[in-house]
XYZ file of C-alpha atoms in Angstrom:
358
model
C 89.158 90.889 49.763
C 90.870 88.524 47.315
C 89.111 85.492 48.798
C 85.755 87.272 48.519
C 86.274 88.066 44.827
C 87.384 84.490 44.165
C 84.321 83.127 45.999
C 81.969 85.305 43.975
C 83.569 84.271 40.678
C 83.468 80.611 41.681
C 79.827 80.847 42.670
C 78.922 82.508 39.365
C 80.895 79.901 37.386
C 79.333 76.967 39.246
C 75.875 78.343 38.585
C 76.445 78.857 34.863
C 78.337 75.564 34.432
C 75.332 73.587 35.555
C 73.736 74.449 32.205
C 74.302 71.640 29.689
C 74.857 73.984 26.727
C 77.543 75.844 28.676
C 79.346 72.578 29.466
C 79.325 71.616 25.777
C 80.820 74.980 24.869
C 83.678 74.531 27.361
C 84.211 70.764 26.942
C 87.683 71.223 25.367
C 88.942 72.737 28.638
C 88.272 69.454 30.432
C 86.608 71.011 33.487
C 85.343 68.627 36.190
C 81.622 67.973 36.561
C 79.847 70.827 38.377
C 79.312 70.366 42.075
C 75.705 69.930 43.193
C 74.404 72.559 45.618
C 74.138 71.541 49.228
C 70.630 70.617 50.386
C 68.773 72.987 52.675
C 69.219 72.151 56.361
C 66.360 70.147 57.808
C 66.848 71.516 61.317
C 67.793 74.935 62.524
C 67.225 77.558 65.154
C 66.468 81.249 64.923
C 66.114 83.941 67.510
C 62.600 85.266 68.226
C 61.670 88.307 70.271
C 60.486 87.716 73.784
C 56.719 87.724 74.182
C 54.217 87.551 76.976
C 52.179 84.469 76.154
C 49.526 85.226 78.744
C 49.034 88.764 77.416
C 48.644 87.451 73.857
C 46.134 84.874 75.058
C 44.153 87.555 76.863
C 43.955 89.690 73.700
C 42.822 86.708 71.643
C 40.197 85.713 74.159
C 38.877 89.260 74.238
C 38.677 89.757 70.475
C 38.138 86.289 69.046
C 34.566 85.491 69.983
C 34.924 81.840 69.081
C 37.428 81.464 71.919
C 34.840 82.673 74.432
C 31.691 81.006 73.127
C 33.137 77.740 71.872
C 31.485 76.714 68.605
C 28.410 78.898 68.901
C 29.912 81.896 67.149
C 31.329 79.755 64.359
C 27.918 78.177 63.860
C 26.242 81.580 63.893
C 28.653 83.168 61.423
C 28.064 80.237 59.118
C 24.317 80.958 59.314
C 24.945 84.609 58.480
C 27.179 83.599 55.586
C 24.574 81.241 54.115
C 21.709 83.701 54.617
C 22.487 84.999 51.122
C 20.583 81.946 49.870
C 17.401 83.771 50.913
C 18.131 86.300 48.146
C 19.098 83.811 45.438
C 15.811 83.935 43.505
C 15.262 87.675 43.861
C 16.781 90.491 41.804
C 16.994 94.279 41.895
C 16.460 94.625 38.147
C 14.392 92.670 35.632
C 16.345 92.256 32.402
C 14.556 89.066 31.318
C 10.997 90.498 31.187
C 9.535 87.078 30.538
C 6.075 87.229 28.964
C 6.295 90.988 28.377
C 5.590 92.288 24.876
C 8.112 94.767 23.515
C 8.396 97.644 22.860
C 7.067 99.074 26.118
C 5.946 102.527 27.091
C 8.586 104.374 29.085
C 6.323 104.882 32.105
C 5.380 101.184 32.195
C 9.005 100.085 31.954
C 10.112 102.466 34.729
C 7.220 101.421 36.981
C 8.007 97.721 36.511
C 11.667 98.169 37.437
C 10.724 100.265 40.462
C 8.399 97.526 41.733
C 11.093 94.866 41.269
C 13.672 96.961 43.125
C 11.454 98.019 46.011
C 10.128 94.489 46.424
C 13.608 93.093 47.067
C 14.680 95.927 49.355
C 11.500 95.509 51.411
C 12.194 91.781 51.627
C 15.748 92.469 52.772
C 14.522 94.768 55.523
C 11.631 92.651 56.764
C 12.808 89.074 56.158
C 16.515 88.744 55.331
C 17.851 91.143 57.991
C 15.359 89.919 60.602
C 16.329 86.279 59.982
C 19.978 87.151 60.644
C 19.374 89.131 63.832
C 16.987 86.476 65.161
C 19.744 83.899 64.669
C 22.176 86.137 66.595
C 19.866 86.420 69.581
C 18.953 82.746 69.535
C 22.561 81.533 69.485
C 24.189 84.048 71.832
C 21.450 85.246 74.145
C 23.162 83.628 77.132
C 26.613 84.992 76.317
C 26.311 88.532 75.016
C 24.490 91.260 76.840
C 21.714 92.271 74.460
C 19.903 94.408 77.005
C 22.368 97.249 77.521
C 20.745 100.673 77.636
C 23.763 103.012 77.719
C 24.536 104.037 74.156
C 27.888 105.711 74.937
C 29.267 102.608 76.657
C 27.885 100.186 74.104
C 30.457 100.791 71.332
C 33.369 99.760 73.564
C 31.824 96.395 74.427
C 32.234 92.942 72.928
C 28.607 93.113 71.876
C 29.317 96.112 69.650
C 32.369 94.457 68.087
C 30.447 91.326 67.284
C 27.453 93.113 65.784
C 29.803 95.188 63.636
C 31.201 91.912 62.337
C 27.673 90.740 61.504
C 26.990 94.069 59.767
C 30.162 93.676 57.702
C 29.046 90.244 56.494
C 25.569 91.579 55.668
C 27.113 94.536 53.838
C 29.169 92.205 51.655
C 26.090 90.187 50.698
C 24.227 93.415 49.946
C 27.153 94.695 47.873
C 27.297 91.505 45.808
C 23.572 91.812 45.056
C 23.776 95.495 44.110
C 26.895 95.136 41.966
C 25.340 92.163 40.199
C 22.233 94.217 39.383
C 24.294 97.168 38.123
C 26.309 94.892 35.839
C 23.171 93.126 34.561
C 21.450 96.410 33.700
C 24.569 97.717 31.978
C 25.053 94.511 29.966
C 21.364 94.558 29.009
C 21.493 98.104 27.628
C 24.857 97.485 25.964
C 23.102 94.895 23.781
C 21.511 97.964 22.151
C 24.876 99.552 21.395
C 25.034 100.603 17.732
C 28.153 101.065 15.640
C 28.203 103.599 12.800
C 27.137 101.108 10.114
C 24.173 99.948 12.213
C 23.156 103.547 12.886
C 23.211 104.349 9.161
C 21.149 101.260 8.353
C 18.583 102.150 11.008
C 18.386 105.689 9.697
C 17.919 104.567 6.100
C 15.096 102.246 7.176
C 13.474 105.209 8.990
C 12.883 103.278 12.214
C 11.645 105.567 14.929
C 11.491 103.200 17.897
C 14.174 103.850 20.473
C 16.823 101.228 21.117
C 16.161 98.946 18.185
C 19.130 96.984 16.832
C 18.331 94.416 14.188
C 19.118 91.382 16.396
C 16.615 92.019 19.203
C 13.251 93.632 19.724
C 12.955 97.332 20.541
C 12.807 98.252 24.205
C 10.849 101.503 24.350
C 7.992 102.883 22.303
C 8.281 106.434 20.961
C 5.738 108.320 18.872
C 5.831 111.326 16.574
C 3.276 113.895 17.748
C 2.382 117.393 16.658
C 2.784 120.079 19.289
C -0.247 122.354 18.746
C 1.392 125.315 20.472
C 4.516 125.284 18.288
C 3.120 123.475 15.222
C 6.223 121.260 15.214
C 6.726 117.518 15.323
C 8.074 116.129 18.594
C 8.919 112.736 20.045
C 6.781 111.446 22.878
C 8.241 110.791 25.392
C 10.920 113.406 24.831
C 14.548 112.393 24.426
C 15.416 114.110 27.710
C 12.710 112.144 29.539
C 13.987 108.848 28.117
C 17.562 109.509 29.156
C 16.527 110.702 32.612
C 14.287 107.666 33.226
C 16.853 105.070 32.126
C 19.602 106.622 34.240
C 17.255 106.944 37.220
C 16.619 103.182 37.105
C 20.377 102.640 37.340
C 20.919 105.182 40.120
C 18.091 103.910 42.308
C 19.621 100.420 42.406
C 22.547 101.593 44.531
C 20.942 104.613 46.217
C 18.486 102.348 48.055
C 21.360 100.175 49.303
C 22.441 102.748 51.892
C 19.089 102.613 53.712
C 19.239 99.111 55.201
C 19.372 99.354 59.014
C 22.216 97.883 61.040
C 21.668 94.735 63.114
C 22.281 96.943 66.147
C 18.778 98.434 65.717
C 17.068 95.067 66.015
C 19.290 93.254 68.496
C 20.037 96.083 70.910
C 16.416 97.194 71.175
C 16.908 98.609 74.659
C 19.399 101.207 73.423
C 18.215 104.754 72.842
C 20.018 105.275 69.520
C 20.205 109.028 68.760
C 20.357 108.609 64.970
C 19.814 105.721 62.540
C 22.732 103.353 61.900
C 22.888 101.715 58.473
C 25.051 98.965 57.083
C 27.560 100.080 54.484
C 25.979 100.199 51.018
C 27.282 101.098 47.553
C 27.816 104.809 46.830
C 27.941 106.833 43.621
C 31.658 107.689 43.887
C 32.868 104.094 43.569
C 34.839 103.334 40.406
C 32.561 100.480 39.334
C 29.420 102.613 39.672
C 30.963 105.492 37.704
C 32.338 103.241 34.951
C 29.101 101.316 34.360
C 27.063 104.524 34.356
C 29.356 106.052 31.737
C 28.881 102.997 29.498
C 25.097 103.234 29.858
C 25.141 106.954 29.058
C 27.146 106.249 25.898
C 24.629 103.666 24.656
C 21.680 105.946 25.414
C 23.284 108.883 23.618
C 23.892 106.822 20.475
C 20.267 105.734 20.366
C 18.915 109.192 21.117
C 21.098 110.643 18.388
C 19.478 108.240 15.926
C 16.012 109.149 17.213
C 16.767 112.856 16.789
C 17.935 112.260 13.219
C 14.702 110.398 12.489
C 12.681 113.274 13.969
C 14.570 115.753 11.763
C 13.825 113.587 8.728
C 10.078 113.452 9.311
C 9.941 117.148 10.184
C 10.500 117.842 6.474
C 7.033 116.425 5.811
C 5.288 118.601 8.364
C 3.461 120.489 5.620
C 1.757 117.300 4.382
C 0.940 116.274 7.955
C -0.656 119.615 8.771
C -2.603 120.059 5.529
C -6.213 119.000 6.015
C -9.182 118.620 3.712
C -10.637 121.784 5.214
C -7.571 123.805 4.201
C -8.027 122.731 0.575
C -11.722 123.500 0.763
C -10.866 127.016 1.870
C -8.573 127.407 -1.121
C -11.325 126.291 -3.488
C -14.024 128.495 -2.017
C -15.195 131.193 -4.369
C -13.866 129.559 -7.520
C -12.164 130.327 -9.761
C -9.228 130.217 -7.370
C -6.297 132.461 -8.022
C -3.712 130.784 -10.232
C -0.745 131.995 -8.148
C -2.330 130.480 -5.046
C -2.944 127.142 -6.770
C 0.581 127.165 -8.191
C 2.012 127.742 -4.703
C 0.075 124.782 -3.307
C 1.162 122.506 -6.145
C 4.792 123.545 -5.668
C 4.663 122.699 -1.960
C 3.065 119.326 -2.635
C 5.642 118.472 -5.296
C 8.477 119.379 -2.932
C 6.981 117.186 -0.172
C 6.563 114.293 -2.662
C 10.197 114.663 -3.800
C 11.390 114.631 -0.164
C 9.401 111.475 0.557
C 10.696 109.706 -2.538
C 14.206 110.444 -1.487
């Protein structure tokens, strides 16, 4: 025990004494120069557990397709990996809107984004996915059995394992495209985020167009209209319709992603598949989807709050808006008009003028 304690103390001292400041502090004690640590051994041996080399080789040959098909699988997987280039110039959301005059009507904006989204998803189904599965058949038609017709046995075969690998690579490319679109849409709407000072300035300037910060053009057109059934001013489209439409554009980006068919459908065309098999898309429960949606909702709510305040402001002038020449003619019919009636009209007009002037 004594030798152990001495060894530990010596080891600690040698470690600390290598520091130059520590040697200066203890120089009066005339200690020898610290010993340099021994170099790590260049050769050594360690025990390893016994293994069955042949069994390991068999497992690798069964599961690593490149071992069975030489370089064909590597070449094919490289083609699948680079197939994302087919999607490079296509997007799921149009945030640039080149050549489009703003502000836009809500229905036009929603329709445009729907066309952009559906166009890419149709291309992915009919061109991108087909190009990948055609490459699979072309490269491995002589190695994998693409003409199996027993569905229950199929998922235990090498063919199933390989096509699942292809689906995983396709799913990652799809995910990158969807996540990129979600981020782009969120960043685009966040450009319309208003702090309290901006909101007050907008309100004072009585701007009634939705999503209109001073730095960029408004996005959506909104109008004040009179509802004949209630005789009240309303915004068209309604605030609820605007919020619903903008969030629907966001939701549809990822909801469509779960409807792309697996490569199994195209390659294993002899199988009687009981139900559709899709590659893994992006779902609404994922943290990224939830977080970006919450940010978008916050921006929309700020802008709708400003629009509601503007509506409340103009509602004060409803009397002036609703008063027509005919209504004054009716007052003046059968002159002389009653003085109390004229006084009431003048009082209402003065109050409306005072509200307008501020």
